[in-house]
Amino acid sequence: MSLWTSLEPASATVDPGGSTTVRLRVRNTGDVVDEYRFEPVGDIAPWTTVEPQTLRIYPGTTGTVELRFAPPRTPDATAGPNPYAVRITPTEHPEATTVPEGNLTITPFTEIRTELVPPTVKGRFRGRPRLAVDNLGNTKLTASVSGSDTGDQLSYDIHPSNIQIEPGRAAFVRTTLKPRQVIWFGSKEERPYTLAVQRSGTVPLDVEGTYVQRGFLPGWLLTFLGVFLALAITFVMLWIAYKPQVRSAATEKLQEAGVSTLPPSPSVSAPAPAPPSPTPAPQQSPPPANDGAGGGGGGSEEKKESKAPEDTAADAVTRLAAEKSGRHICYRAYVEGDGWTDPACDGKTAGTVGKGKPIKKLNIAVSGTNGTAGSAFVHDPESTNDRGHYNAPWSGAPDGVDNYIGSRKKGAPDMLGFVINVGEGKNRVCQTAHVRDEGWHGLGCDEPDSGEGFIFGGTLTNSLWLEAVRFTV
């Protein structure tokens, strides 16, 4: 052995996102000038740099290099002691390679991210949002989840209420919201609520959402019944007050005359008034077809594009329903560089396969399913864990009307995936998605009896994108 080494210090501590240095001293104990190459090895080698990487040392002299450790602030930087090593290879005697070892302790840090899917839920008797909790720290996350609202207007069924998440992983918490009082008549009411993620010894992390409670019966019906009851009471009172007293007047006259010389007259009854013409039930006009920018609904882009589509999904599903009874779904994709594809229906492909062109937007319409709703999961340029995010609330449309999710504005993000349901989650919809570099995913269907009320298709990975879709109902 012609080499002596020393690590100063042999053990070091570093915070994720920071850096620390260790000095490595090397002494040439041989009798010739030698050049030594330094190479970090081990699990933390990607975060380790050696300066300089080579060192020429004369016999009997000592040289020094610095090892700099800079672990990132990500779940990959595992908290606790992490061994490391440096391979030293002499140029003149490569067989005399030396590998001094040390220990680097990475301090723990905690970082979590939460998101409600969807942030706004609607229903008459219950709502079922899901809370996504991501552990972005480097230690196991243990927390409890609870719900609250102003005025204690909702009850909460949370499962699971206690979660444990490994670093870099995520968990979904299913929540059922139930209003304590039913709105029998009237319009919908918004009830804000908060789900709190509580870790021991820390301030709870609050996630705010909105439950839109719908009335059991429409408000106009209560007004109609009130007006009808008032008119009925008025009619009865008027009839009682102004009913002619024919019989009593005739009796009085006969008593005054003492005897009647006229034959008895037949009684005469007033004819009943004709019933009013039946009032037709108010019809809700379907919203105009649009080519929206966000998760659906209105917006500036819709107003600009109200004349554009030549043949939309709604046009296709209307034709198909006229030809063939039953449930149908039609859809088309806006492909970057190609524009809108022709509508496809009932399991046929919309989009492109193997061309590397992402889908920006989907246009979906149904028949015989009591409407459809959905939201787009898109590329997130600010992602820290290589995952996308939902860019807009849910948008829905009744049977025979176009629904749009995603956006085709200039610079709009690529679609990674989507969530969809039909009939407010009470009917079944199936999907399969083609993802770049992954091909066709397996068939996935929602189960109306499971309580989820929707199905997700596509990918969560930020570096991939959606290329084609197929739907059936």
Short mmCIF file of C-alpha atoms in Angstrom, two decimals:
data_model
loop_
_atom_site.label_atom_id
_atom_site.label_comp_id
_atom_site.label_asym_id
_atom_site.label_seq_id
_atom_site.Cartn_x
_atom_site.Cartn_y
_atom_site.Cartn_z
CA MET A 1 0.00 0.00 0.00
CA SER A 2 1.45 3.35 -1.07
CA LEU A 3 -1.40 5.54 0.18
CA TRP A 4 -2.67 6.89 3.51
CA THR A 5 -6.08 8.62 3.86
CA SER A 6 -8.04 10.49 6.50
CA LEU A 7 -11.62 11.92 6.50
CA GLU A 8 -12.06 15.06 8.59
CA PRO A 9 -14.65 14.70 10.04
CA ALA A 10 -15.62 11.07 9.50
CA SER A 11 -19.28 11.87 10.30
CA ALA A 12 -21.20 14.96 9.17
CA THR A 13 -24.76 16.33 9.24
CA VAL A 14 -26.61 18.23 6.49
CA ASP A 15 -30.11 19.68 5.96
CA PRO A 16 -32.00 18.74 2.77
CA GLY A 17 -31.66 21.63 0.35
CA GLY A 18 -28.41 22.73 2.04
CA SER A 19 -24.81 21.54 1.80
CA THR A 20 -21.82 20.59 3.90
CA THR A 21 -18.18 19.69 3.19
CA VAL A 22 -15.75 17.03 4.45
CA ARG A 23 -11.98 17.20 3.95
CA LEU A 24 -10.18 14.13 2.65
CA ARG A 25 -6.41 14.07 3.27
CA VAL A 26 -4.24 11.79 1.10
CA ARG A 27 -0.54 11.00 1.69
CA ASN A 28 1.75 9.34 -0.87
CA THR A 29 3.75 6.82 1.13
CA GLY A 30 5.43 5.37 -1.97
CA ASP A 31 8.70 6.32 -3.61
CA VAL A 32 7.42 7.67 -6.94
CA VAL A 33 5.26 10.61 -7.95
CA ASP A 34 1.68 9.40 -8.46
CA GLU A 35 -1.60 10.89 -9.65
CA TYR A 36 -4.81 9.89 -7.86
CA ARG A 37 -8.36 9.94 -9.23
CA PHE A 38 -11.29 10.47 -6.82
CA GLU A 39 -14.83 9.13 -7.48
CA PRO A 40 -17.79 9.19 -5.00
CA VAL A 41 -19.70 5.89 -4.71
CA GLY A 42 -22.79 4.74 -2.82
CA ASP A 43 -26.44 5.82 -2.56
CA ILE A 44 -25.66 9.50 -2.03
CA ALA A 45 -23.05 9.70 -4.80
CA PRO A 46 -25.44 11.72 -7.08
CA TRP A 47 -25.43 14.51 -4.47
CA THR A 48 -21.66 14.38 -3.86
CA THR A 49 -18.95 16.34 -5.67
CA VAL A 50 -15.16 16.05 -5.26
CA GLU A 51 -12.91 19.01 -5.82
CA PRO A 52 -10.40 18.50 -7.37
CA GLN A 53 -11.19 15.20 -9.09
CA THR A 54 -7.51 14.34 -9.61
CA LEU A 55 -4.49 15.12 -7.45
CA ARG A 56 -0.76 14.71 -8.20
CA ILE A 57 1.26 13.99 -5.03
CA TYR A 58 5.01 13.65 -4.58
CA PRO A 59 6.46 10.87 -2.38
CA GLY A 60 6.19 11.64 1.32
CA THR A 61 3.82 14.60 0.83
CA THR A 62 0.12 15.06 1.58
CA GLY A 63 -2.66 16.45 -0.58
CA THR A 64 -6.24 17.49 0.29
CA VAL A 65 -9.57 17.30 -1.57
CA GLU A 66 -12.98 18.49 -0.45
CA LEU A 67 -16.14 16.38 -0.58
CA ARG A 68 -19.29 18.54 -0.88
CA PHE A 69 -22.68 16.97 -0.03
CA ALA A 70 -25.85 18.74 -1.25
CA PRO A 71 -28.94 16.49 -0.84
CA PRO A 72 -32.13 17.96 -2.41
CA ARG A 73 -35.22 18.85 -0.41
CA THR A 74 -37.18 15.89 -1.77
CA PRO A 75 -38.44 12.56 -0.38
CA ASP A 76 -35.42 10.87 -2.02
CA ALA A 77 -33.11 12.39 0.61
CA THR A 78 -33.88 9.78 3.30
CA ALA A 79 -33.66 11.13 6.81
CA GLY A 80 -31.10 9.56 9.15
CA PRO A 81 -27.52 8.22 8.76
CA ASN A 82 -26.40 7.48 5.20
CA PRO A 83 -23.01 5.83 4.57
CA TYR A 84 -20.83 7.17 1.78
CA ALA A 85 -17.48 6.26 0.21
CA VAL A 86 -14.83 7.66 -2.16
CA ARG A 87 -12.88 5.42 -4.55
CA ILE A 88 -9.22 6.52 -4.86
CA THR A 89 -7.37 5.04 -7.83
CA PRO A 90 -3.57 5.59 -8.21
CA THR A 91 -2.48 6.02 -11.83
CA GLU A 92 0.84 4.26 -11.36
CA HIS A 93 -0.60 1.41 -9.30
CA PRO A 94 -4.30 1.02 -10.22
CA GLU A 95 -4.44 -2.30 -8.41
CA ALA A 96 -3.91 -0.43 -5.12
CA THR A 97 -7.35 1.22 -5.16
CA THR A 98 -8.50 2.53 -1.76
CA VAL A 99 -12.09 3.26 -0.69
CA PRO A 100 -12.32 5.32 2.54
CA GLU A 101 -15.81 5.40 4.07
CA GLY A 102 -17.74 7.94 6.16
CA ASN A 103 -21.21 8.68 7.43
CA LEU A 104 -23.56 11.55 6.46
CA THR A 105 -26.66 12.22 8.58
CA ILE A 106 -29.54 13.91 6.70
CA THR A 107 -31.91 15.83 8.96
CA PRO A 108 -35.67 15.16 8.66
CA PHE A 109 -38.14 17.65 7.19
CA THR A 110 -41.92 17.55 6.76
CA GLU A 111 -43.88 18.90 3.81
CA ILE A 112 -47.40 17.91 2.78
CA ARG A 113 -49.74 19.03 0.03
CA THR A 114 -53.51 18.55 0.01
CA GLU A 115 -56.19 18.91 -2.68
CA LEU A 116 -59.96 18.33 -2.74
CA VAL A 117 -61.28 16.40 -5.75
CA PRO A 118 -63.57 18.02 -6.70
CA PRO A 119 -63.43 21.24 -4.61
CA THR A 120 -67.19 21.78 -5.08
CA VAL A 121 -69.76 18.97 -4.73
CA LYS A 122 -73.52 19.14 -5.26
CA GLY A 123 -76.41 17.08 -3.92
CA ARG A 124 -79.74 17.06 -2.13
CA PHE A 125 -78.91 14.63 0.67
CA ARG A 126 -75.13 14.08 0.50
CA GLY A 127 -71.85 14.93 -1.26
CA ARG A 128 -68.80 12.75 -1.71
CA PRO A 129 -65.52 14.67 -2.22
CA ARG A 130 -62.11 13.01 -1.93
CA LEU A 131 -59.09 14.55 -0.20
CA ALA A 132 -55.69 13.82 -1.78
CA VAL A 133 -52.78 14.06 0.70
CA ASP A 134 -49.20 13.99 -0.69
CA ASN A 135 -46.20 13.42 1.61
CA LEU A 136 -43.41 15.55 0.08
CA GLY A 137 -41.14 15.20 3.14
CA ASN A 138 -38.45 12.61 3.86
CA THR A 139 -40.10 10.98 6.91
CA LYS A 140 -43.29 8.97 7.36
CA LEU A 141 -46.37 11.19 7.78
CA THR A 142 -48.91 10.29 10.47
CA ALA A 143 -52.01 12.49 10.70
CA SER A 144 -55.74 12.55 11.42
CA VAL A 145 -58.46 14.13 9.24
CA SER A 146 -61.55 15.92 10.57
CA GLY A 147 -64.26 18.16 9.13
CA SER A 148 -65.98 21.35 10.32
CA ASP A 149 -68.16 24.18 9.07
CA THR A 150 -69.72 27.40 10.33
CA GLY A 151 -73.01 26.77 12.11
CA ASP A 152 -72.58 22.99 12.32
CA GLN A 153 -74.80 22.51 9.25
CA LEU A 154 -73.08 19.35 7.95
CA SER A 155 -72.09 15.96 9.35
CA TYR A 156 -68.91 14.19 8.19
CA ASP A 157 -68.16 10.52 7.52
CA ILE A 158 -64.39 10.32 6.86
CA HIS A 159 -62.61 7.11 5.87
CA PRO A 160 -59.87 6.61 6.83
CA SER A 161 -59.80 9.25 9.55
CA ASN A 162 -56.16 8.39 10.45
CA ILE A 163 -53.50 8.07 7.74
CA GLN A 164 -49.87 7.01 7.51
CA ILE A 165 -48.03 7.94 4.30
CA GLU A 166 -44.47 6.98 3.33
CA PRO A 167 -42.15 9.68 1.89
CA GLY A 168 -42.98 10.48 -1.73
CA ARG A 169 -46.34 8.69 -1.62
CA ALA A 170 -49.95 9.91 -1.53
CA ALA A 171 -53.21 8.78 0.06
CA PHE A 172 -56.87 9.46 -0.76
CA VAL A 173 -59.40 10.09 2.02
CA ARG A 174 -63.07 9.47 1.15
CA THR A 175 -65.51 11.89 2.74
CA THR A 176 -69.32 11.83 2.83
CA LEU A 177 -71.02 15.16 3.64
CA LYS A 178 -74.63 15.08 4.88
CA PRO A 179 -76.73 18.20 5.57
CA ARG A 180 -78.43 18.20 8.99
CA GLN A 181 -81.57 19.79 7.48
CA VAL A 182 -83.21 19.03 4.13
CA ILE A 183 -84.22 21.94 1.90
CA TRP A 184 -87.71 20.87 0.84
CA PHE A 185 -88.50 23.93 -1.27
CA GLY A 186 -86.31 26.63 -2.71
CA SER A 187 -83.12 27.19 -4.62
CA LYS A 188 -79.73 25.72 -3.85
CA GLU A 189 -77.59 26.95 -0.95
CA GLU A 190 -73.80 26.95 -0.68
CA ARG A 191 -72.35 25.54 2.53
CA PRO A 192 -68.58 26.13 2.90
CA TYR A 193 -66.71 23.51 4.91
CA THR A 194 -63.15 22.72 5.97
CA LEU A 195 -61.22 19.44 6.17
CA ALA A 196 -58.28 19.68 8.60
CA VAL A 197 -55.17 17.47 8.37
CA GLN A 198 -53.76 17.36 11.93
CA ARG A 199 -50.23 16.20 12.76
CA SER A 200 -49.08 15.81 16.34
CA GLY A 201 -47.61 19.01 17.77
CA THR A 202 -48.30 21.16 14.68
CA VAL A 203 -50.94 23.59 13.46
CA PRO A 204 -53.68 21.80 11.41
CA LEU A 205 -53.51 22.17 7.62
CA ASP A 206 -56.96 23.33 6.46
CA VAL A 207 -58.42 22.53 3.04
CA GLU A 208 -61.54 24.48 2.13
CA GLY A 209 -64.37 23.22 -0.06
CA THR A 210 -68.00 23.99 -0.85
CA TYR A 211 -71.07 21.75 -0.63
CA VAL A 212 -73.94 23.04 -2.80
CA GLN A 213 -77.16 21.72 -1.28
CA ARG A 214 -80.06 21.54 -3.73
CA GLY A 215 -83.73 21.89 -2.82
CA PHE A 216 -85.81 18.70 -2.84
CA LEU A 217 -88.60 20.46 -4.78
CA PRO A 218 -88.22 23.53 -7.01
CA GLY A 219 -88.97 26.92 -5.47
CA TRP A 220 -91.56 27.83 -8.12
CA LEU A 221 -93.72 24.91 -6.94
CA LEU A 222 -94.03 26.40 -3.43
CA THR A 223 -95.04 29.75 -4.98
CA PHE A 224 -97.59 28.03 -7.21
CA LEU A 225 -99.12 26.11 -4.29
CA GLY A 226 -99.28 29.27 -2.18
CA VAL A 227 -101.03 31.23 -4.94
CA PHE A 228 -103.40 28.33 -5.65
CA LEU A 229 -104.30 27.97 -1.96
CA ALA A 230 -104.91 31.74 -1.62
CA LEU A 231 -107.17 31.75 -4.68
CA ALA A 232 -109.09 28.71 -3.40
CA ILE A 233 -109.70 30.33 0.01
CA THR A 234 -110.77 33.60 -1.64
CA PHE A 235 -113.21 31.77 -3.91
CA VAL A 236 -114.77 29.86 -0.99
CA MET A 237 -115.15 33.03 1.10
CA LEU A 238 -116.78 34.90 -1.79
CA TRP A 239 -119.14 32.00 -2.46
CA ILE A 240 -120.23 31.85 1.15
CA ALA A 241 -120.64 35.64 1.41
CA TYR A 242 -122.62 36.15 -1.82
CA LYS A 243 -124.63 32.90 -2.16
CA PRO A 244 -128.30 33.89 -3.03
CA GLN A 245 -130.79 33.02 -0.29
CA VAL A 246 -133.68 32.14 -2.71
CA ARG A 247 -135.39 29.57 -0.52
CA SER A 248 -135.57 31.63 2.65
CA ALA A 249 -136.92 34.70 0.81
CA ALA A 250 -139.73 32.67 -0.79
CA THR A 251 -140.68 31.21 2.57
CA GLU A 252 -140.92 34.67 4.11
CA LYS A 253 -143.23 35.88 1.30
CA LEU A 254 -145.50 32.85 1.68
CA GLN A 255 -145.76 33.46 5.39
CA GLU A 256 -146.75 37.08 4.74
CA ALA A 257 -149.47 36.08 2.19
CA GLY A 258 -150.78 33.24 4.39
CA VAL A 259 -151.42 30.96 1.40
CA SER A 260 -149.76 30.38 -1.94
CA THR A 261 -151.68 30.48 -5.20
CA LEU A 262 -148.68 29.50 -7.30
CA PRO A 263 -147.47 26.01 -7.97
CA PRO A 264 -144.12 25.19 -6.40
CA SER A 265 -141.18 26.25 -8.56
CA PRO A 266 -138.38 23.83 -9.37
CA SER A 267 -135.11 24.59 -7.63
CA VAL A 268 -132.43 26.22 -9.78
CA SER A 269 -128.70 25.60 -9.21
CA ALA A 270 -126.01 27.96 -10.45
CA PRO A 271 -123.65 26.29 -12.99
CA ALA A 272 -120.14 25.48 -11.69
CA PRO A 273 -117.38 27.71 -13.15
CA ALA A 274 -115.24 26.11 -15.91
CA PRO A 275 -111.87 24.86 -14.61
CA PRO A 276 -108.88 27.01 -15.61
CA SER A 277 -106.69 25.85 -18.51
CA PRO A 278 -103.77 23.69 -17.28
CA THR A 279 -100.56 25.66 -16.99
CA PRO A 280 -97.66 23.91 -18.80
CA ALA A 281 -94.71 22.97 -16.56
CA PRO A 282 -91.75 25.31 -17.13
CA GLN A 283 -89.22 23.82 -19.50
CA GLN A 284 -85.53 24.36 -18.88
CA SER A 285 -83.86 25.47 -22.08
CA PRO A 286 -80.65 23.53 -22.73
CA PRO A 287 -77.52 25.67 -22.61
CA PRO A 288 -76.08 26.56 -26.00
CA ALA A 289 -73.30 24.35 -27.29
CA ASN A 290 -69.93 25.89 -26.59
CA ASP A 291 -66.27 25.12 -26.90
CA GLY A 292 -65.13 26.17 -23.41
CA ALA A 293 -61.68 26.73 -22.09
CA GLY A 294 -61.71 25.38 -18.58
CA GLY A 295 -63.46 22.46 -16.97
CA GLY A 296 -66.64 23.52 -18.84
CA GLY A 297 -69.32 26.14 -18.48
CA GLY A 298 -69.08 29.73 -19.65
CA GLY A 299 -66.11 32.01 -20.21
CA SER A 300 -64.58 34.41 -22.70
CA GLU A 301 -63.31 31.63 -24.93
CA GLU A 302 -66.78 30.09 -25.20
CA LYS A 303 -68.28 33.39 -26.39
CA LYS A 304 -65.67 33.74 -29.10
CA GLU A 305 -66.16 30.16 -30.35
CA SER A 306 -69.94 29.85 -30.30
CA LYS A 307 -70.07 29.61 -34.14
CA ALA A 308 -67.06 27.32 -34.68
CA PRO A 309 -67.90 23.59 -34.44
CA GLU A 310 -69.19 22.09 -37.67
CA ASP A 311 -69.95 18.65 -36.21
CA THR A 312 -69.78 18.37 -32.41
CA ALA A 313 -70.22 15.39 -30.10
CA ALA A 314 -73.80 16.51 -29.41
CA ASP A 315 -74.59 16.46 -33.15
CA ALA A 316 -73.19 12.94 -33.46
CA VAL A 317 -74.98 11.51 -30.40
CA THR A 318 -78.29 13.07 -31.52
CA ARG A 319 -78.01 11.35 -34.91
CA LEU A 320 -77.03 8.06 -33.27
CA ALA A 321 -79.94 8.20 -30.79
CA ALA A 322 -82.39 8.80 -33.66
CA GLU A 323 -81.11 5.72 -35.47
CA LYS A 324 -80.69 3.38 -32.51
CA SER A 325 -82.38 3.45 -29.09
CA GLY A 326 -80.52 2.92 -25.82
CA ARG A 327 -77.62 4.71 -24.14
CA HIS A 328 -74.88 6.33 -26.25
CA ILE A 329 -71.80 8.48 -25.77
CA CYS A 330 -69.96 10.45 -28.49
CA TYR A 331 -66.74 12.42 -28.14
CA ARG A 332 -63.96 14.16 -30.06
CA ALA A 333 -60.47 15.40 -29.18
CA TYR A 334 -58.62 18.63 -29.91
CA VAL A 335 -55.11 17.43 -30.89
CA GLU A 336 -52.20 19.87 -30.85
CA GLY A 337 -51.24 20.76 -34.42
CA ASP A 338 -54.22 18.87 -35.95
CA GLY A 339 -57.27 20.56 -34.42
CA TRP A 340 -60.57 18.80 -33.70
CA THR A 341 -60.94 15.15 -34.70
CA ASP A 342 -64.20 13.81 -36.16
CA PRO A 343 -66.68 12.65 -33.48
CA ALA A 344 -66.31 9.01 -32.37
CA CYS A 345 -69.01 7.05 -30.52
CA ASP A 346 -69.46 4.03 -28.23
CA GLY A 347 -65.90 2.71 -27.87
CA LYS A 348 -64.27 4.01 -31.06
CA THR A 349 -60.97 5.95 -30.90
CA ALA A 350 -60.74 9.75 -30.76
CA GLY A 351 -57.25 11.29 -30.96
CA THR A 352 -53.95 10.03 -32.39
CA VAL A 353 -51.82 6.99 -31.52
CA GLY A 354 -48.04 6.93 -31.68
CA LYS A 355 -47.62 10.42 -33.18
CA GLY A 356 -46.53 12.12 -29.95
CA LYS A 357 -49.28 14.75 -30.21
CA PRO A 358 -51.02 15.66 -26.92
CA ILE A 359 -54.74 16.20 -26.44
CA LYS A 360 -55.59 19.72 -25.28
CA LYS A 361 -59.35 19.39 -24.90
CA LEU A 362 -62.22 16.88 -25.02
CA ASN A 363 -65.81 17.42 -26.24
CA ILE A 364 -68.28 14.82 -24.82
CA ALA A 365 -72.05 14.35 -25.18
CA VAL A 366 -74.38 11.54 -24.05
CA SER A 367 -77.88 10.23 -24.74
CA GLY A 368 -80.08 8.18 -22.39
CA THR A 369 -77.80 8.56 -19.32
CA ASN A 370 -79.30 11.65 -17.65
CA GLY A 371 -76.33 13.86 -18.50
CA THR A 372 -72.57 13.77 -17.99
CA ALA A 373 -69.93 15.73 -16.05
CA GLY A 374 -66.15 15.79 -15.94
CA SER A 375 -62.93 17.71 -15.26
CA ALA A 376 -59.45 17.81 -16.85
CA PHE A 377 -56.18 16.79 -15.13
CA VAL A 378 -53.41 18.82 -16.85
CA HIS A 379 -49.66 19.49 -16.92
CA ASP A 380 -48.43 21.59 -13.96
CA PRO A 381 -45.32 23.66 -14.85
CA GLU A 382 -44.73 24.40 -11.14
CA SER A 383 -44.89 20.77 -10.01
CA THR A 384 -42.28 19.63 -7.51
CA ASN A 385 -43.18 15.93 -7.60
CA ASP A 386 -43.63 15.36 -11.36
CA ARG A 387 -47.43 15.36 -11.10
CA GLY A 388 -50.12 17.47 -12.77
CA HIS A 389 -53.20 19.06 -11.21
CA TYR A 390 -56.87 19.81 -11.84
CA ASN A 391 -57.17 23.22 -13.52
CA ALA A 392 -60.91 23.86 -13.22
CA PRO A 393 -64.02 22.71 -11.33
CA TRP A 394 -66.33 20.07 -12.76
CA SER A 395 -68.47 20.98 -15.75
CA GLY A 396 -71.62 19.13 -16.75
CA ALA A 397 -74.27 19.00 -19.47
CA PRO A 398 -77.65 17.22 -19.84
CA ASP A 399 -78.40 14.59 -22.51
CA GLY A 400 -77.81 15.79 -26.07
CA VAL A 401 -75.73 18.84 -25.03
CA ASP A 402 -71.97 19.36 -25.54
CA ASN A 403 -69.69 19.29 -22.47
CA TYR A 404 -66.07 20.48 -22.73
CA ILE A 405 -63.07 19.84 -20.45
CA GLY A 406 -59.53 21.15 -20.97
CA SER A 407 -58.51 24.19 -23.04
CA ARG A 408 -57.19 24.88 -26.54
CA LYS A 409 -56.08 28.45 -25.88
CA LYS A 410 -52.57 29.36 -26.99
CA GLY A 411 -50.13 28.08 -24.37
CA ALA A 412 -52.79 25.96 -22.62
CA PRO A 413 -51.37 22.92 -20.75
CA ASP A 414 -51.47 19.39 -22.18
CA MET A 415 -54.10 17.03 -20.79
CA LEU A 416 -52.65 14.20 -18.70
CA GLY A 417 -55.98 12.63 -17.73
CA PHE A 418 -59.62 13.26 -16.81
CA VAL A 419 -62.46 12.30 -14.46
CA ILE A 420 -65.94 11.59 -15.84
CA ASN A 421 -69.34 10.35 -14.72
CA VAL A 422 -72.83 10.04 -16.16
CA GLY A 423 -76.19 10.60 -14.44
CA GLU A 424 -74.46 12.25 -11.42
CA GLY A 425 -72.59 9.00 -10.81
CA LYS A 426 -75.75 6.88 -10.77
CA ASN A 427 -75.09 5.32 -14.20
CA ARG A 428 -72.01 3.46 -15.39
CA VAL A 429 -69.37 4.84 -17.76
CA CYS A 430 -66.20 3.05 -18.92
CA GLN A 431 -63.00 4.47 -20.43
CA THR A 432 -59.57 3.52 -21.71
CA ALA A 433 -56.81 6.04 -22.46
CA HIS A 434 -53.70 5.99 -24.67
CA VAL A 435 -50.75 7.69 -22.92
CA ARG A 436 -47.45 8.67 -24.50
CA ASP A 437 -44.74 5.98 -24.00
CA GLU A 438 -47.25 3.77 -22.09
CA GLY A 439 -49.74 2.79 -24.80
CA TRP A 440 -53.35 1.88 -24.08
CA HIS A 441 -54.23 1.59 -20.40
CA GLY A 442 -56.63 -1.08 -19.19
CA LEU A 443 -60.40 -0.60 -19.28
CA GLY A 444 -61.70 1.24 -16.19
CA CYS A 445 -65.36 1.70 -15.13
CA ASP A 446 -66.99 3.53 -12.26
CA GLU A 447 -69.21 1.55 -9.93
CA PRO A 448 -72.32 3.58 -8.96
CA ASP A 449 -72.89 1.46 -5.82
CA SER A 450 -69.34 1.96 -4.52
CA GLY A 451 -69.87 5.61 -3.53
CA GLU A 452 -67.15 7.06 -5.77
CA GLY A 453 -69.44 8.45 -8.46
CA PHE A 454 -66.72 8.92 -11.11
CA ILE A 455 -63.82 7.18 -12.95
CA PHE A 456 -60.31 8.54 -13.60
CA GLY A 457 -58.47 7.88 -16.87
CA GLY A 458 -54.99 8.80 -18.14
CA THR A 459 -51.82 9.47 -16.11
CA LEU A 460 -50.73 11.62 -13.16
CA THR A 461 -47.15 11.96 -14.46
CA ASN A 462 -46.21 15.50 -15.52
CA SER A 463 -43.78 14.38 -18.25
CA LEU A 464 -46.39 12.29 -20.13
CA TRP A 465 -49.62 13.27 -21.85
CA LEU A 466 -52.92 11.95 -23.19
CA GLU A 467 -52.98 10.95 -26.90
CA ALA A 468 -56.31 9.16 -27.49
CA VAL A 469 -59.48 8.04 -25.64
CA ARG A 470 -62.37 5.59 -25.90
CA PHE A 471 -65.66 5.75 -23.94
CA THR A 472 -68.71 3.49 -23.52
CA VAL A 473 -71.86 3.76 -21.40
#
